[in-house]
Coordinates of C-alpha atoms and ligand atoms in Angstrom, one line a residue:
M186 CA -20.1 5.9 -7.7
I187 CA -17.0 4.7 -5.9
D188 CA -14.8 1.8 -6.7
L189 CA -12.2 0.6 -4.2
L190 CA -8.7 -0.7 -5.0
L191 CA -6.6 -2.3 -2.3
G192 CA -3.8 -4.7 -1.7
L193 CA -4.6 -8.2 -0.4
Q194 CA -1.2 -9.3 0.8
W195 CA 1.5 -7.5 2.8
G196 CA 1.7 -4.5 0.5
D197 CA 3.7 -3.8 -2.8
E198 CA 1.2 -5.9 -4.8
G199 CA 1.3 -3.3 -7.7
K200 CA -1.5 -1.0 -6.6
G201 CA 0.2 2.1 -8.1
K202 CA 0.6 0.5 -11.5
I203 CA -3.1 -0.6 -11.7
V204 CA -4.5 2.7 -10.3
D205 CA -2.5 4.5 -13.1
V206 CA -3.9 2.0 -15.7
L207 CA -7.5 2.4 -14.5
T208 CA -7.5 6.2 -13.9
S209 CA -8.7 7.0 -17.4
K210 CA -12.1 5.5 -16.3
Y211 CA -12.4 7.8 -13.3
D212 CA -12.8 11.5 -12.6
I213 CA -11.2 11.4 -9.2
V214 CA -8.6 9.2 -7.4
A215 CA -8.6 9.5 -3.6
R216 CA -6.0 8.0 -1.2
F217 CA -7.7 6.9 2.0
Q218 CA -5.0 5.9 4.5
G219 CA -1.3 5.4 5.2
G220 CA 1.3 7.9 4.5
P221 CA 4.9 8.0 3.1
N222 CA 5.4 4.4 4.3
A223 CA 3.8 3.6 1.0
G224 CA 5.8 3.4 -2.2
H225 CA 3.6 3.1 -5.3
T226 CA 5.5 2.5 -8.6
L227 CA 4.3 3.5 -12.0
E228 CA 6.1 3.0 -15.3
F229 CA 5.2 4.5 -18.7
D230 CA 7.2 6.0 -21.6
Q231 CA 10.4 4.4 -20.3
K232 CA 10.1 6.3 -17.1
K233 CA 9.6 5.1 -13.5
H234 CA 7.9 7.2 -10.8
V235 CA 7.5 6.3 -7.2
L236 CA 4.7 8.0 -5.3
H237 CA 4.4 8.0 -1.5
T238 CA 1.6 10.4 -0.5
I239 CA 0.3 11.5 -3.9
P240 CA -2.5 9.4 -5.4
S241 CA -1.4 7.3 -8.4
G242 CA -3.9 9.1 -10.8
I243 CA -1.7 12.2 -10.9
F244 CA -0.3 11.5 -14.4
H245 CA -3.6 11.7 -16.1
E246 CA -4.8 15.0 -17.6
N247 CA -8.5 14.9 -16.5
S248 CA -8.3 13.3 -13.1
M249 CA -8.5 15.1 -9.7
N250 CA -6.4 13.6 -7.0
I251 CA -7.4 13.8 -3.3
V252 CA -5.3 13.1 -0.3
G253 CA -8.1 12.0 2.1
N254 CA -8.5 12.6 5.8
G255 CA -7.3 9.1 6.7
V256 CA -3.9 9.8 5.3
V257 CA -0.9 11.1 7.4
I258 CA 1.3 13.6 5.6
D259 CA 4.9 14.5 6.1
P260 CA 5.2 17.9 4.5
V261 CA 9.0 17.4 3.9
I262 CA 8.5 14.1 2.0
F263 CA 5.4 15.6 0.3
K264 CA 7.5 18.5 -1.0
A265 CA 10.3 16.3 -2.2
E266 CA 7.7 14.2 -4.1
L267 CA 6.3 17.2 -5.8
D268 CA 9.7 18.7 -6.5
K269 CA 10.4 15.6 -8.6
L270 CA 7.1 15.6 -10.4
I271 CA 6.7 19.3 -11.2
P272 CA 9.4 19.2 -14.0
H273 CA 7.3 16.4 -15.7
D274 CA 4.1 18.2 -15.4
N275 CA 3.6 21.7 -14.1
S276 CA -0.2 21.3 -13.9
I277 CA 0.3 18.8 -11.0
I278 CA -0.5 21.4 -8.3
S279 CA -3.9 22.0 -9.8
K280 CA -4.7 18.3 -10.0
L281 CA -4.2 17.8 -6.3
K282 CA -6.3 18.6 -3.2
I283 CA -5.6 17.8 0.5
S284 CA -8.2 17.1 3.2
R285 CA -8.1 19.6 6.1
K286 CA -8.7 16.6 8.4
A287 CA -5.5 14.7 7.4
H288 CA -2.9 14.6 10.2
L289 CA 0.6 15.9 9.9
I290 CA 3.7 13.9 10.6
L291 CA 6.1 16.0 12.7
P292 CA 9.9 15.5 12.6
T293 CA 9.6 14.2 16.2
H294 CA 7.1 11.5 15.1
A295 CA 9.7 10.0 12.9
L296 CA 12.2 10.2 15.8
L297 CA 9.8 8.5 18.2
D298 CA 9.3 5.8 15.6
K299 CA 13.1 5.3 15.5
A300 CA 13.4 5.3 19.3
S301 CA 10.7 2.7 19.6
E302 CA 12.2 0.4 17.1
L303 CA 15.7 0.7 18.5
Q304 CA 14.4 -0.1 22.0
K305 CA 12.5 -3.1 20.7
G306 CA 15.7 -4.5 19.3
K307 CA 15.2 -8.0 17.7
S308 CA 11.4 -7.8 18.2
K309 CA 11.1 -4.6 16.1
I310 CA 8.2 -4.2 13.7
G311 CA 10.5 -3.4 10.8
S312 CA 8.8 0.0 10.4
T313 CA 9.7 2.2 7.5
L314 CA 10.6 4.8 10.2
K315 CA 8.5 7.4 8.6
G316 CA 6.7 8.2 11.9
I317 CA 3.5 6.5 10.9
G318 CA 2.7 4.7 14.2
P319 CA 3.4 7.7 16.5
T320 CA 1.3 10.0 14.2
Y321 CA -1.7 7.7 14.3
M322 CA -1.2 7.3 18.0
D323 CA -1.5 11.1 18.4
K324 CA -4.6 11.0 16.1
T325 CA -6.4 8.5 18.3
G326 CA -5.0 10.0 21.4
R327 CA -6.5 13.3 20.3
N328 CA -3.3 15.2 20.3
G329 CA -2.6 15.4 16.6
L330 CA -1.9 18.4 14.3
R331 CA -4.1 18.5 11.2
V332 CA -3.7 20.2 7.8
G333 CA -6.7 22.5 8.6
D334 CA -4.8 23.8 11.7
L335 CA -2.3 25.4 9.3
E336 CA -5.0 27.9 8.4
F337 CA -5.0 29.4 11.9
D338 CA -2.4 31.6 13.5
T339 CA -2.2 29.3 16.5
W340 CA -0.7 26.4 14.5
K341 CA 2.9 26.9 15.6
D342 CA 1.9 27.0 19.3
K343 CA 0.2 23.6 18.8
F344 CA 3.2 22.4 16.9
N345 CA 5.6 23.5 19.6
A346 CA 3.6 21.9 22.4
L347 CA 3.4 18.6 20.6
S348 CA 7.0 18.6 19.5
Q349 CA 8.1 19.4 23.1
K350 CA 6.0 16.6 24.5
H351 CA 7.6 14.2 22.0
L352 CA 11.2 15.4 22.9
E353 CA 10.4 14.5 26.5
L354 CA 9.1 11.1 25.5
I355 CA 12.2 10.5 23.4
G356 CA 14.3 11.3 26.5
N357 CA 12.6 8.3 28.3
Y358 CA 13.9 5.8 25.8
Q359 CA 17.2 4.1 26.6
V360 CA 18.5 4.6 23.0
E361 CA 21.0 6.9 21.3
L362 CA 19.5 9.2 18.7
D363 CA 21.5 11.8 16.9
F364 CA 19.4 14.7 15.6
D365 CA 19.4 18.5 15.3
I366 CA 15.8 19.5 16.1
E367 CA 16.3 23.2 15.0
K368 CA 17.4 22.0 11.6
L369 CA 14.6 19.4 11.3
N370 CA 12.0 22.0 12.3
A371 CA 13.3 24.6 9.9
T372 CA 13.0 22.1 7.0
F373 CA 9.5 21.2 8.2
F374 CA 8.4 24.9 8.3
E375 CA 9.7 25.5 4.8
A376 CA 7.9 22.4 3.5
V377 CA 4.6 23.6 5.2
E378 CA 4.8 26.9 3.4
F379 CA 5.3 25.0 0.1
M380 CA 2.3 22.8 0.9
R381 CA 0.1 25.8 1.0
R382 CA 0.3 25.9 -2.8
I383 CA -2.0 23.0 -2.8
E384 CA -5.7 23.6 -2.0
F385 CA -6.9 22.4 1.4
I386 CA -10.5 21.2 1.3
D387 CA -13.2 19.5 3.3
S388 CA -12.7 16.4 1.2
E389 CA -15.8 14.6 2.5
N390 CA -17.9 17.4 1.2
Y391 CA -16.0 17.5 -2.1
L392 CA -16.6 13.7 -2.6
H393 CA -20.3 13.9 -1.6
K394 CA -20.8 16.6 -4.2
A395 CA -18.9 14.5 -6.8
I396 CA -21.1 11.5 -6.0
N397 CA -24.2 13.6 -6.5
D398 CA -22.8 14.9 -9.8
N399 CA -22.4 11.3 -10.9
K400 CA -18.6 11.5 -11.0
K401 CA -16.6 8.3 -10.9
I402 CA -14.3 7.9 -8.0
L403 CA -11.5 5.4 -7.4
A404 CA -10.4 5.0 -3.8
E405 CA -6.7 4.0 -3.6
G406 CA -5.5 2.0 -0.7
A407 CA -1.9 1.7 0.6
Q408 CA -0.1 -1.2 2.3
G409 CA -2.0 -4.5 2.2
S410 CA -4.8 -6.3 4.1
L411 CA -2.4 -8.4 6.1
L412 CA -0.8 -5.1 7.5
D413 CA -4.3 -3.9 8.7
I414 CA -4.2 -2.7 12.3
D415 CA -7.2 -4.9 13.2
F416 CA -7.0 -7.8 10.8
G417 CA -3.3 -8.1 9.9
T418 CA -0.5 -10.1 11.6
Y419 CA -0.5 -7.9 14.7
P420 CA 1.7 -6.4 16.0
F421 CA 3.7 -6.7 12.8
V422 CA 1.3 -4.4 11.0
T423 CA 0.9 -0.7 10.1
S424 CA -1.2 1.7 12.2
S425 CA -4.2 2.2 9.9
N426 CA -7.1 0.2 8.5
T427 CA -5.8 -0.8 5.1
T428 CA -9.0 -2.8 4.4
A429 CA -12.2 -1.7 2.8
A430 CA -13.6 -0.2 6.0
G431 CA -10.6 2.2 6.0
A432 CA -12.0 3.8 2.8
C433 CA -15.2 4.8 4.6
T434 CA -13.4 6.4 7.6
G435 CA -10.5 7.7 5.5
L436 CA -12.7 9.5 3.0
G437 CA -16.0 10.0 4.7
I438 CA -17.9 7.9 2.3
A439 CA -20.8 5.6 3.2
P440 CA -20.5 1.8 2.6
N441 CA -23.5 1.7 0.3
Q442 CA -21.7 4.1 -2.1
I443 CA -19.1 1.5 -2.8
K444 CA -19.6 -0.5 -6.0
N445 CA -16.6 -2.6 -7.1
V446 CA -13.9 -3.7 -4.7
I447 CA -10.8 -4.5 -6.7
G448 CA -8.3 -6.7 -4.9
I449 CA -4.7 -6.7 -6.1
F450 CA -2.3 -9.6 -5.4
K451 CA 1.0 -10.8 -6.7
A452 CA 1.1 -14.2 -8.4
Y453 CA 3.4 -15.1 -5.4
T454 CA 3.8 -13.4 -2.0
T455 CA 6.3 -10.9 -0.6
R456 CA 6.7 -9.1 2.7
V457 CA 9.1 -6.4 3.9
G458 CA 9.8 -5.9 7.6
S459 CA 9.3 -8.4 10.4
G460 CA 6.4 -10.8 11.2
P461 CA 5.1 -14.2 10.3
F462 CA 5.0 -15.4 6.7
P463 CA 3.9 -19.0 6.3
T464 CA 4.9 -19.5 2.7
E465 CA 8.3 -17.7 2.9
L466 CA 11.1 -19.4 0.9
F467 CA 14.7 -19.6 2.1
D468 CA 15.9 -21.6 -0.9
K469 CA 16.9 -21.0 -4.6
D470 CA 13.2 -20.5 -5.6
G471 CA 12.9 -17.7 -3.1
E472 CA 16.1 -16.1 -4.4
T473 CA 14.8 -16.4 -8.0
L474 CA 11.5 -14.7 -7.1
A475 CA 13.5 -11.8 -5.4
R476 CA 15.9 -11.5 -8.3
V477 CA 13.5 -11.8 -11.2
G478 CA 10.8 -9.8 -9.4
N479 CA 13.4 -7.1 -8.4
E480 CA 11.9 -7.3 -4.9
F481 CA 13.3 -4.3 -3.1
G482 CA 11.1 -1.9 -1.1
A483 CA 10.1 1.2 -3.1
T484 CA 10.3 3.4 0.0
T485 CA 13.3 1.9 2.0
G486 CA 15.1 -0.1 -0.6
R487 CA 15.1 -3.1 1.8
P488 CA 15.0 -6.6 0.2
R489 CA 11.6 -8.1 0.3
R490 CA 11.1 -11.6 1.7
C491 CA 9.6 -13.9 -1.0
G492 CA 7.4 -17.0 -1.0
W493 CA 4.7 -18.9 -2.8
L494 CA 1.1 -17.7 -3.2
D495 CA -1.0 -18.2 -0.1
L496 CA -4.7 -18.9 -0.8
V497 CA -5.6 -19.2 2.8
A498 CA -4.5 -15.6 3.5
L499 CA -6.0 -14.4 0.2
K500 CA -9.4 -15.9 1.0
Y501 CA -9.4 -14.2 4.4
A502 CA -8.5 -10.8 2.7
I503 CA -11.2 -11.3 0.1
R504 CA -13.8 -11.8 2.8
I505 CA -12.8 -8.9 4.9
N506 CA -12.8 -6.5 2.0
G507 CA -15.8 -7.9 0.0
V508 CA -13.6 -8.1 -3.1
T509 CA -15.6 -8.3 -6.3
E510 CA -12.8 -8.7 -8.8
L511 CA -9.1 -9.6 -8.7
N512 CA -6.0 -8.4 -10.5
M513 CA -3.1 -10.8 -10.5
M514 CA 0.3 -9.0 -10.8
K515 CA 3.8 -10.0 -11.8
A516 CA 2.8 -13.2 -13.6
D517 CA 5.9 -12.8 -15.7
V518 CA 8.1 -13.3 -12.7
L519 CA 6.9 -17.0 -12.6
S520 CA 8.2 -17.7 -16.1
G521 CA 11.0 -20.2 -16.1
F522 CA 10.1 -22.2 -13.0
D523 CA 9.7 -26.0 -13.6
K524 CA 7.2 -26.3 -10.8
L525 CA 5.1 -23.7 -8.9
K526 CA 3.5 -24.2 -5.6
V527 CA 0.3 -22.7 -4.2
C528 CA -0.6 -23.0 -0.5
T529 CA -4.2 -24.2 -0.2
H530 CA -4.4 -25.1 3.5
Y531 CA -2.5 -24.6 6.7
N532 CA -1.4 -27.4 9.0
Y533 CA -2.4 -25.8 12.3
K534 CA -1.4 -27.8 15.4
G535 CA -1.8 -31.0 13.4
E536 CA -5.1 -30.1 11.8
S537 CA -5.7 -29.0 8.2
I538 CA -7.4 -25.6 8.2
E539 CA -8.6 -23.2 5.5
H540 CA -8.9 -20.1 7.7
L541 CA -6.4 -17.7 9.2
P542 CA -5.9 -18.5 12.9
F543 CA -5.1 -15.8 15.5
D544 CA -1.4 -16.5 15.2
I545 CA 0.2 -17.6 12.0
N546 CA 3.7 -18.0 13.5
E547 CA 5.7 -20.9 12.0
K548 CA 5.5 -22.6 15.4
Y549 CA 1.8 -23.2 14.8
V550 CA 1.3 -23.0 11.1
Q551 CA 2.9 -24.9 8.2
P552 CA 1.7 -24.5 4.6
I553 CA 0.2 -27.3 2.7
Y554 CA 0.9 -26.9 -1.0
K555 CA -0.6 -28.0 -4.4
E556 CA 2.0 -28.2 -7.2
F557 CA 1.7 -26.8 -10.7
K558 CA 3.7 -27.3 -13.8
G559 CA 5.5 -24.1 -14.8
W560 CA 6.0 -22.5 -18.2
S561 CA 9.2 -21.4 -19.8
Q562 CA 8.0 -18.7 -22.3
D563 CA 8.6 -15.0 -21.7
I564 CA 5.2 -13.5 -21.4
T565 CA 6.1 -9.9 -21.0
A566 CA 5.3 -9.0 -24.7
I567 CA 1.9 -10.8 -24.7
S568 CA -1.0 -8.5 -25.6
D569 CA -4.0 -10.9 -25.4
P570 CA -5.0 -13.6 -23.0
S571 CA -5.3 -16.1 -25.8
E572 CA -1.5 -16.1 -26.1
F573 CA -1.0 -17.2 -22.5
P574 CA 0.8 -20.5 -22.0
E575 CA -1.5 -23.4 -21.1
E576 CA 0.2 -23.8 -17.7
L577 CA -0.5 -20.1 -16.8
N578 CA -4.2 -20.6 -17.8
E579 CA -4.3 -23.6 -15.4
Y580 CA -2.7 -21.6 -12.6
I581 CA -5.2 -18.8 -13.1
A582 CA -8.2 -21.1 -13.4
F583 CA -7.3 -22.9 -10.1
I584 CA -6.9 -19.6 -8.2
E585 CA -10.2 -18.3 -9.6
Q586 CA -12.0 -21.5 -8.6
E587 CA -10.5 -21.5 -5.1
L588 CA -11.1 -17.8 -4.5
K589 CA -14.6 -17.8 -6.2
T590 CA -13.7 -14.3 -7.6
P591 CA -12.9 -13.4 -11.2
I592 CA -9.3 -12.4 -12.1
K593 CA -10.0 -9.4 -14.4
I594 CA -6.5 -8.3 -15.0
V595 CA -3.2 -10.2 -15.4
S596 CA -0.1 -8.0 -15.2
V597 CA 2.9 -9.2 -17.2
G598 CA 5.4 -6.4 -16.6
P599 CA 5.8 -3.1 -14.8
D600 CA 4.9 -0.9 -17.7
R601 CA 1.4 0.5 -18.1
T602 CA 1.1 -1.3 -21.4
Q603 CA 2.0 -4.7 -20.0
T604 CA -1.6 -5.2 -18.7
I605 CA -3.9 -7.9 -19.9
F606 CA -7.6 -7.5 -19.5
R607 CA -9.4 -10.8 -19.3
D608 CA -13.0 -9.4 -19.5
A609 CA -13.8 -11.3 -22.7
I610 CA -12.9 -14.6 -21.0
G611 CA -14.0 -14.0 -17.4
Ligands
GDP88 P1 2.5 -0.9 -4.6 O1 3.0 -0.4 -3.3 O2 1.4 -1.9 -4.4 O3 2.1 0.2 -5.6 O4 3.6 -1.8 -5.4 P2 5.2 -1.3 -5.5 O5 5.3 -0.3 -6.5 O6 5.8 -1.1 -4.1 O7 5.8 -2.7 -5.9 C1 5.5 -3.3 -7.1 C2 6.7 -3.4 -8.0 O8 6.5 -4.3 -9.0 C3 7.1 -2.1 -8.7 O9 8.5 -2.1 -8.9 C4 6.4 -2.2 -10.0 O10 7.0 -1.5 -11.0 C5 6.5 -3.7 -10.3 N1 5.5 -4.3 -11.1 C6 4.1 -4.1 -11.1 N2 3.5 -4.9 -11.9 C7 4.4 -5.8 -12.4 C8 4.4 -6.9 -13.3 O11 3.3 -7.3 -13.7 N3 5.5 -7.5 -13.6 C9 6.7 -7.1 -13.1 N4 7.9 -7.7 -13.4 N5 6.8 -6.0 -12.3 C10 5.7 -5.4 -11.9
IMO89 P1 2.7 0.0 -0.1 O1 1.6 1.0 -0.1 C1 5.0 -3.0 2.1 C2 5.3 -2.4 6.4 C3 6.7 -2.1 7.0 C4 6.6 -2.8 8.4 C5 5.2 -2.5 8.8 C6 5.0 -1.2 9.6 O2 3.9 0.5 -0.9 O3 2.2 -1.3 -0.4 P2 5.2 1.4 9.2 O4 6.2 2.2 8.5 O5 3.8 1.5 8.6 O6 5.2 1.6 10.7 O7 5.7 -0.1 9.0 O8 4.5 -2.3 7.5 N1 4.9 -1.5 5.4 C7 4.8 -1.8 4.1 N2 5.2 -2.9 3.4 N3 4.4 -2.0 1.4 C8 4.0 -0.8 2.1 O9 3.3 0.1 1.5 C9 4.2 -0.7 3.5 N4 4.0 0.2 4.4 C10 4.4 -0.3 5.6 O10 7.7 -2.7 6.2 O11 6.7 -4.2 8.3
MG90 MG1 4.9 -0.3 -2.4

């Protein structure tokens, strides 16, 4: 049995935290797409961990963690991630397996990403510059280097040919890039040797066997639905399918094996990087959300743009993913606002609409809001939904009614323990 957990907004919804909270119910956690552009934060025992490539189930004793074929791996970042984790838990290596079919991010992929963004200037995507776009381009262009290639003597020939091609491409950009390719490659080769300590597997076979053995699997998404290459705010998206379909292609699992689809959203909205954002705030409320929510990118440290909750976008994401249950994150960040707003419709070229049009640029789309009364209590120490302020209950009830999907978890702080299960109510 497989459950899916994914973000419904523009990423950073709190996926890492919830995967960590839910892992005790699962035997296996498997990442299905994205790469080190992701930053998944977990907090427990007064410690904070940020994961980029490693699945967020890694801190649990009995879970196996799979990096699926849909993921792109930068060995250098992967090694740095493990170097930080091993002192906490030296059994980590044995709790991790990597798909042979996952693609590798070469140093030149990241350079190409930088060159492309520099050339775009003001119209840049706002990429994390981790080489994600160029690596997926090589995957679909059928030029990529895969983890399984590392098991053959010819891998360095393939690496050199691809890297050389990239260097020629970089030469075609009218931008200045300062790099030492020998040094970058030496670090890469060292990291590849380190990576061999992890078992490379045919992860689709591993997961099929696990399904036959009645194991419970949680598929962990990265980024968010509005960054999906097909359904996001193109071209301001990432280069993978972040939506439910991505779990099938990114792990080799069939759609009819998926049971629950857990959709994660913040009680408001954030976005990092460029692109349209209808409910974005440029006022004091926006500043308050950013400050109280500590909204800085977990991977790049960039400030996140903040705005009110957008139900039009959430409805769209719920439909595309087939979400069966919702988790609302960072409810505590809304404490202290006199009034809260929720976008229920868009004014699209003078018409009130409830669906996401082709282009949600502010030129065409303005949000239509419903106002709610806020609450002043600090809710970070609450342990039971019966203690929620009435105004928070009203906020939750309205969202559930509009989205026609139960909110099973309300998160009231970054720590593992600050997680309220509403099963008894919902
Ligand atoms: P992810 O990429 O979806 O895993 O999310 P990130 O880790 O990038 O961003 C979520 C941020 O919010 C992290 O800093 C978390 O520690 C933090 N966080 C998660 N849940 C809550 C919550 O309920 N309240 C507060 N205040 N912070 C939270
Ligand atoms: P998690 O998993 C938020 C954004 C970037 C940029 C766009 C393309 O932590 O939620 P890319 O590096 O993929 O070429 O960047 O996507 N982006 C994210 N935003 N959270 C993420 O991951 C993101 N991964 C990429 O900011 O706008
Ligand atoms: Mg993140």
